[in-house]
Short mmCIF file of C-alpha atoms in Angstrom, two decimals:
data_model
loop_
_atom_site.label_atom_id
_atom_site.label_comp_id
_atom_site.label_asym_id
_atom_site.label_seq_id
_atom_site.Cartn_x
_atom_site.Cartn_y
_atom_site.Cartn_z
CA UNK A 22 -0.68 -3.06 -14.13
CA UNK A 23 -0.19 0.01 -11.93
CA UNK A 24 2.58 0.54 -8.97
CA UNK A 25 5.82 -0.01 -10.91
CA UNK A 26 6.38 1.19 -14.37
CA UNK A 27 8.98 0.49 -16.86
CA UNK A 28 9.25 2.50 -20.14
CA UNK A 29 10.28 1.53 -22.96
CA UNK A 30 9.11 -1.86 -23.16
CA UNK A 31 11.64 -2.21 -26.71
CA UNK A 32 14.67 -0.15 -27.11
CA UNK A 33 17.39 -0.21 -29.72
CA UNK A 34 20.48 0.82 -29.13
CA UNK A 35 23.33 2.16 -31.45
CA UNK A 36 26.64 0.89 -31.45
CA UNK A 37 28.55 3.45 -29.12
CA UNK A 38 25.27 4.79 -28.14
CA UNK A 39 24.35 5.20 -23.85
CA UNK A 40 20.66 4.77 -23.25
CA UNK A 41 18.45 5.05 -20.74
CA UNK A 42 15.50 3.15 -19.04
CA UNK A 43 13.02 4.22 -17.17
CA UNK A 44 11.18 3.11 -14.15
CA UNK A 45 8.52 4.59 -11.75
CA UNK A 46 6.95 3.20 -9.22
CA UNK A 47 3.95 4.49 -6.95
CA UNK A 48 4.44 2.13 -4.25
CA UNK A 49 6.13 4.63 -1.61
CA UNK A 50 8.94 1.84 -1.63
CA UNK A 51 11.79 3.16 -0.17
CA UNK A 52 14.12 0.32 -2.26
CA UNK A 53 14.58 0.17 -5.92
CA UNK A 54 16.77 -2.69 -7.59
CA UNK A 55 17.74 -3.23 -11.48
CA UNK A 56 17.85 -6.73 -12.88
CA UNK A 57 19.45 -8.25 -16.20
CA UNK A 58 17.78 -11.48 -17.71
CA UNK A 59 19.15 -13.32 -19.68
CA UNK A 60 18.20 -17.03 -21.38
CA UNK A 61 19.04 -19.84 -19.08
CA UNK A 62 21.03 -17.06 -16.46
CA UNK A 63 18.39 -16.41 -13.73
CA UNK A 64 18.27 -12.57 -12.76
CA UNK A 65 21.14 -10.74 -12.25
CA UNK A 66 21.42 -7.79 -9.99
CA UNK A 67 23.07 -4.76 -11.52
CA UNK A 68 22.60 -1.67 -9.02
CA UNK A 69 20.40 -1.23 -6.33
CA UNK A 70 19.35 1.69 -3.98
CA UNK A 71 17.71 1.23 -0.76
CA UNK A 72 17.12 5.23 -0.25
CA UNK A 73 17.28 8.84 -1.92
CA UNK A 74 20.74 9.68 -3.09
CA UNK A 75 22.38 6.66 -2.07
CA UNK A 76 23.13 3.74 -4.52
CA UNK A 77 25.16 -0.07 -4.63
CA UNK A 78 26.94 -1.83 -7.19
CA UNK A 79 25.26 -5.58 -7.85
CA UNK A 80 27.39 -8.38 -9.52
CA UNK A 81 27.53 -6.96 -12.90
CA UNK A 82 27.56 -3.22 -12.81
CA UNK A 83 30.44 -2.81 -14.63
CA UNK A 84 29.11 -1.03 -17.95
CA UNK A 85 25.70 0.60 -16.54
CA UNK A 86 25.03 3.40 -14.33
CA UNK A 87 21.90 4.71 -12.05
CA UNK A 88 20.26 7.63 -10.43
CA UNK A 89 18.08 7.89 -7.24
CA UNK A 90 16.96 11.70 -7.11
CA UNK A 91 13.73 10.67 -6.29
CA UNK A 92 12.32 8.45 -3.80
CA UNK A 93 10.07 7.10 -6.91
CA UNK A 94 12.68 7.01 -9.57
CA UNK A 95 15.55 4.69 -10.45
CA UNK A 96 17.13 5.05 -13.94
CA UNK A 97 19.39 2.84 -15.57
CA UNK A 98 21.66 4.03 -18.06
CA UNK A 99 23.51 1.10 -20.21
CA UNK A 100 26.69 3.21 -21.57
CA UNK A 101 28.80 2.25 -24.61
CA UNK A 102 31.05 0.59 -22.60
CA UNK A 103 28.67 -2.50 -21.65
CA UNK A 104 29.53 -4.53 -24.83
CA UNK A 105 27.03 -6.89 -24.90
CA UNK A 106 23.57 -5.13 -23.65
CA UNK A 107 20.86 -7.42 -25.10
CA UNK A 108 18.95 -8.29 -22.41
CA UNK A 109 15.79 -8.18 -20.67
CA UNK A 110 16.02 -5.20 -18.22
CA UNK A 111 13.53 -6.08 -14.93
CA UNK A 112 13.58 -3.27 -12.45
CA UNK A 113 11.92 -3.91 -8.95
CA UNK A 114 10.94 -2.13 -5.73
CA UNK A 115 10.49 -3.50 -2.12
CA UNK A 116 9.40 -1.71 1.39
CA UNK A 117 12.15 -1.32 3.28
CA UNK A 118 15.79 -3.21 3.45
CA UNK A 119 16.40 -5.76 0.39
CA UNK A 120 15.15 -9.03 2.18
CA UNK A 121 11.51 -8.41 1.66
CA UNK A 122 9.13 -9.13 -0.83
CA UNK A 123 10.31 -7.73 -4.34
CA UNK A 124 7.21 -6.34 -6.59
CA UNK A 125 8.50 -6.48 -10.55
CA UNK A 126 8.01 -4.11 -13.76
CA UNK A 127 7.22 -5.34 -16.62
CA UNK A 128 10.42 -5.42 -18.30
CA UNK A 129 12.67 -3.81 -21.28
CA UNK A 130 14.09 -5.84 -23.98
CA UNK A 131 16.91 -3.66 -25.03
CA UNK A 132 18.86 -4.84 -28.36
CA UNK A 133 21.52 -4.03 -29.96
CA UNK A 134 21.02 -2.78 -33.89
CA UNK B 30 29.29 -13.19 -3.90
CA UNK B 31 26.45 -15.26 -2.83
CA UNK B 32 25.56 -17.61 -4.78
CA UNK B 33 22.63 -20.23 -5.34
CA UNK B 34 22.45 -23.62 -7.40
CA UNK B 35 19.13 -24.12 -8.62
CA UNK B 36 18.36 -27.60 -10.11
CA UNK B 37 16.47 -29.20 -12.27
CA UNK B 38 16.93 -26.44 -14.93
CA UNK B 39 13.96 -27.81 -16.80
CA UNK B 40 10.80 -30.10 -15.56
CA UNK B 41 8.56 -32.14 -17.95
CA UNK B 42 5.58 -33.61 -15.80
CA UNK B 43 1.77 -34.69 -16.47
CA UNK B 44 -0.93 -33.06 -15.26
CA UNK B 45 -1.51 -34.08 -11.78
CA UNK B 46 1.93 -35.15 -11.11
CA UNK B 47 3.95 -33.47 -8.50
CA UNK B 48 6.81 -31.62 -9.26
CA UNK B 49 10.01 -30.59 -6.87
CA UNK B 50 12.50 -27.94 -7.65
CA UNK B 51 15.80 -27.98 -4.98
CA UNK B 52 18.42 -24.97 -4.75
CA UNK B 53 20.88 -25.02 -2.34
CA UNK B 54 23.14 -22.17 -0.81
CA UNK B 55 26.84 -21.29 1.26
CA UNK B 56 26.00 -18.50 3.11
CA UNK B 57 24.90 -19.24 6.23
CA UNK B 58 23.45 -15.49 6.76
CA UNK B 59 20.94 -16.18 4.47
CA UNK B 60 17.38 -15.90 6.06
CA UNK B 61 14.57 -15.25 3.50
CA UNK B 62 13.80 -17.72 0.94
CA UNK B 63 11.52 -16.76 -1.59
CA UNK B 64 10.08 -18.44 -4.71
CA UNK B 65 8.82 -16.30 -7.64
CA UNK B 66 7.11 -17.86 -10.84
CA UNK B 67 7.66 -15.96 -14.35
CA UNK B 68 4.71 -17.22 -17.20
CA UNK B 69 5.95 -16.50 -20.82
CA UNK B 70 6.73 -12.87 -21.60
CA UNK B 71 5.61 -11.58 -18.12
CA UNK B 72 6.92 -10.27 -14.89
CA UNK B 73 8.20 -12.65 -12.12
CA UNK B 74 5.82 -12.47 -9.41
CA UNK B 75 6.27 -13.97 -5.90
CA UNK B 76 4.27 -17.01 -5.23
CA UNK B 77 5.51 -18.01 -1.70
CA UNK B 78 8.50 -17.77 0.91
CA UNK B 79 10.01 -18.84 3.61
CA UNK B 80 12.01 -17.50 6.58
CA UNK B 81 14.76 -18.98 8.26
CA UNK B 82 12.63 -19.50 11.37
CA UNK B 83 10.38 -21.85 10.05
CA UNK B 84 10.76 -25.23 8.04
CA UNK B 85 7.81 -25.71 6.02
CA UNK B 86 5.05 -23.32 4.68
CA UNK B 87 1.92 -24.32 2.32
CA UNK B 88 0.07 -22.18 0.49
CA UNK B 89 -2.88 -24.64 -1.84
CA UNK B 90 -0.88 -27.15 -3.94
CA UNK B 91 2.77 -25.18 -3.28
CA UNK B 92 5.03 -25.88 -0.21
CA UNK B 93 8.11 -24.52 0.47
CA UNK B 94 10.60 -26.85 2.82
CA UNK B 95 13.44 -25.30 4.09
CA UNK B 96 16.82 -27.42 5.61
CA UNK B 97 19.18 -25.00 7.50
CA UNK B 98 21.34 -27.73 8.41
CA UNK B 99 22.08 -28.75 5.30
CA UNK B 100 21.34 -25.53 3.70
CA UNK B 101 19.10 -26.36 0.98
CA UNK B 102 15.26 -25.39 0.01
CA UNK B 103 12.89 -27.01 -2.00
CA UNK B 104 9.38 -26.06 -4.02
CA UNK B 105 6.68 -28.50 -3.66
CA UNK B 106 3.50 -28.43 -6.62
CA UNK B 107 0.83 -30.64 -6.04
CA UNK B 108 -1.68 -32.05 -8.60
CA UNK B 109 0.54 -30.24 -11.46
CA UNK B 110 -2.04 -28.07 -14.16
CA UNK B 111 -0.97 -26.97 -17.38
CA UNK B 112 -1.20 -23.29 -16.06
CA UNK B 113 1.28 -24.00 -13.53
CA UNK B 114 3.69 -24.36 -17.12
CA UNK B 115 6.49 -21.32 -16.39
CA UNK B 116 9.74 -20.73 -15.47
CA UNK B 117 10.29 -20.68 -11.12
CA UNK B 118 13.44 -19.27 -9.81
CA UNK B 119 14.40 -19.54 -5.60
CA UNK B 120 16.14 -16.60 -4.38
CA UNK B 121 18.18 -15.50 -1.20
CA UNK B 122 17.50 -12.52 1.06
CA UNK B 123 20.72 -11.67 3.59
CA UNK B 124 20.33 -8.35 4.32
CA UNK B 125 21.08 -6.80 0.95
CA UNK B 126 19.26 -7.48 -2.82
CA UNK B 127 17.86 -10.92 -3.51
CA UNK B 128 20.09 -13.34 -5.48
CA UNK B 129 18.35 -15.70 -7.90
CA UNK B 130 18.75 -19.37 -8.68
CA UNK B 131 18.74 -19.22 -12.99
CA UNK B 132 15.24 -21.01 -12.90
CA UNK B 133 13.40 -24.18 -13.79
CA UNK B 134 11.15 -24.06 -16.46
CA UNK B 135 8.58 -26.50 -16.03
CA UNK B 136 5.93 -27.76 -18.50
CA UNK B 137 2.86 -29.98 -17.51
CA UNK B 138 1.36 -31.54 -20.18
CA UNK B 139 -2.54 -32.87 -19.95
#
């Protein structure tokens, strides 16, 4: 599965502990979203960034924080302060704008030890 | 913010049945209405959409129908096969990040 890349695919986290996911993509997308899944909850946006240096807040940012240094790069950082992290972690990428067609990683399942 | 009702939150049908999952919406700004499927442990993919231009698309045995008016969209599956068994969530495009419905999982049993 090549064009977006998520890494880890598992991560545990320590209580207290910020951590950080990864995701790549080779797509030449200029927008790059983050996504929390939970059961029964749909996706929920959590930051998005539609070009270098320049990021949003989604519904539920409160707790996590990004970077967009690179046009292919979006990390998300869950920090100590988001108190219940478990979750699937989807990040995505689209062409241009946020209203086009959205092209999925594979996921993180971060959990809490 | 935006938000979308999605509904039935879970489907039981036999195989070759139909199957319709509605989600209806507020914002009137809303022009993009996509439909992505998610099978067990995988990534949600996009299986069809709609723009706010049009009121019906087909693609095979899916069919999106959309009803400005009354600001509601549906997913149409034809002839139902167990592979079509995931989870299907509508979303909203106005101009920012897509907001999801929180899915349907449907299950088609032969």
């Amino acid at each position: 599965d090549g064009g977006i890349t998520q890494s880890p695919k598992y991560l545990f986290r320590k209580e207290g502990q910020n951590v950080t996911l990864s995701c790549e993509q080779n797509l030449n997308h200029d927008a790059m979203y983050w996504y929390r899944q939970d059961p029964g909850q749909g996706l929920r946006l959590i930051y998005y960034s539609q070009i270098v240096n320049d990021f949003q807040k989604g519904d539920i940012a409160e707790g996590y924080s990004v970077s967009r240094e690179k046009k292919e790069s979006f990390p998300l950082t869950v920090t100590s302060a988001q108190k219940n992290p478990t979750a699937f972690y989807l990040c995505a990428s689209s062409i241009q704008g946020a209203t086009e067609k959205l092209f999925f990683g594979s996921g993180t399942q971060l959990s809490v030890l | 913010g935006e938000n979308v009702e999605q509904h039935p939150s879970t489907l039981s049908v036999q195989e070759g049945d139909s199957a319709v999952i509605k989600c209806t919406y507020s914002d009137s700004a809303s022009n993009y209405f996509p439909w992505y499927k998610q099978e067990l442990g995988k990534r949600p993919q996009l299986i069809i959409d709609i723009r706010s231009n049009v009121g019906e698309k087909k693609d095979q045995r899916i069919a999106v129908t959309l009803n400005k008016t009354a600001k509601h969209f549906s997913l149409h599956i034809t002839e139902t096969q167990p592979e079509d068994s995931a989870v299907y969530f509508c979303a909203l495009g106005a101009g920012t990040a897509l907001i999801f419905g929180k899915g349907t999982t449907l299950s088609v049993s032969s």
